[in-house]
Short mmCIF file of C-alpha atoms in Angstrom, two decimals:
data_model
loop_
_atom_site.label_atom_id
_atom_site.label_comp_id
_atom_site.label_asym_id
_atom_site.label_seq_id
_atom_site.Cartn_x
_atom_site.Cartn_y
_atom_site.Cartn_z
CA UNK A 7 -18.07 16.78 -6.86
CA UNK A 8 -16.77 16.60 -3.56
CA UNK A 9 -18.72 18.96 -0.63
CA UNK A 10 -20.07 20.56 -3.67
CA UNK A 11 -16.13 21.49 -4.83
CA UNK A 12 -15.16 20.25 -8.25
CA UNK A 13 -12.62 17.54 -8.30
CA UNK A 14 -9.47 18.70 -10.60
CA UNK A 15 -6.83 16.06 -9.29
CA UNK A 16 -6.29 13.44 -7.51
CA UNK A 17 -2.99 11.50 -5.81
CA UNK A 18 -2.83 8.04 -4.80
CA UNK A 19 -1.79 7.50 -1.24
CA UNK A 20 -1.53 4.40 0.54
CA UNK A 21 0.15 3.30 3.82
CA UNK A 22 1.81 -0.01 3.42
CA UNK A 23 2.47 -2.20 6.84
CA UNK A 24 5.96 -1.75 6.18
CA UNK A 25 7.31 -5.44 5.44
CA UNK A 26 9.88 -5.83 3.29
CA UNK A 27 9.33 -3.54 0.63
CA UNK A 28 11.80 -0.95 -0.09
CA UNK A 29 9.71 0.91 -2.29
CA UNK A 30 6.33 0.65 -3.74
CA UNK A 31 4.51 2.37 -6.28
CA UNK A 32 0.41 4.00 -6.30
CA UNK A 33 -1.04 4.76 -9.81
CA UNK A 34 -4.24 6.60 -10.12
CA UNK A 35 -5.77 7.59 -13.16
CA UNK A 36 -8.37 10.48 -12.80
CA UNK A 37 -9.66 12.75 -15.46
CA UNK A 38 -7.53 11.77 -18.10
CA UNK A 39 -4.44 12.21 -15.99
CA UNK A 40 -2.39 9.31 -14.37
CA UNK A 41 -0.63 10.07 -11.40
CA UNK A 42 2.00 7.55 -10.09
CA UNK A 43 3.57 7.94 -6.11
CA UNK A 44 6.61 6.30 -5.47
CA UNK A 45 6.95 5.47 -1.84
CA UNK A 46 10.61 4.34 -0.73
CA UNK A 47 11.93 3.29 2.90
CA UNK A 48 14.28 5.59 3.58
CA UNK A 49 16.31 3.45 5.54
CA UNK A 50 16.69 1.36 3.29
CA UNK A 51 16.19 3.09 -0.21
CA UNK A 52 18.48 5.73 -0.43
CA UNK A 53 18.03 5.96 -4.75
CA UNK A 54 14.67 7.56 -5.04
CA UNK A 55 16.33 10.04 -7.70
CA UNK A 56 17.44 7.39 -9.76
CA UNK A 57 14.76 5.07 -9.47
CA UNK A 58 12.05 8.20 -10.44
CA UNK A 59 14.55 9.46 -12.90
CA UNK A 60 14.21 6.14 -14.78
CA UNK A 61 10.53 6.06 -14.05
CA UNK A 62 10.06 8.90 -16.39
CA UNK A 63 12.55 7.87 -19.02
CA UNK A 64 10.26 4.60 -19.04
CA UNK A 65 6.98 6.79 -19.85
CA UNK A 66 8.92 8.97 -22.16
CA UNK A 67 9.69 6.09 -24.30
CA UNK A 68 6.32 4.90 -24.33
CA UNK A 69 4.94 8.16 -25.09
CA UNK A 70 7.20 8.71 -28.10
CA UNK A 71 6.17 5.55 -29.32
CA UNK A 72 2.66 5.84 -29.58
#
């Protein structure tokens, strides 16, 4: 419960110092559902569709095997 509001979800957000990370990742699990946010310098990451796409393809395979 939140200001009496029932918590259904939650997203992990962080704010990095910048550095020298091109992209980082935030996992959260929260009532049996794990969220993962991919953060990406723009600047300097321009693949964020390839790099979620094979995100996913990662959990699908480890979803199909268990």
């Amino acid at each position: 419960m939140l200001g009496g509001c029932k918590v259904n979800a939650a997203i992990p957000v962080g704010v990095g110092e910048g550095g020298n990370m091109t992209a980082y990742f935030e996992a959260l699990s929260y009532a049996g559902v794990l969220t993962i946010a991919v953060i990406v310098d723009p600047d300097r990451g321009s693949h964020i569709d390839e790099l979620t796409q094979r995100l996913r393809n990662e959990f699908d395979l480890i979803i199909a095997s268990s």
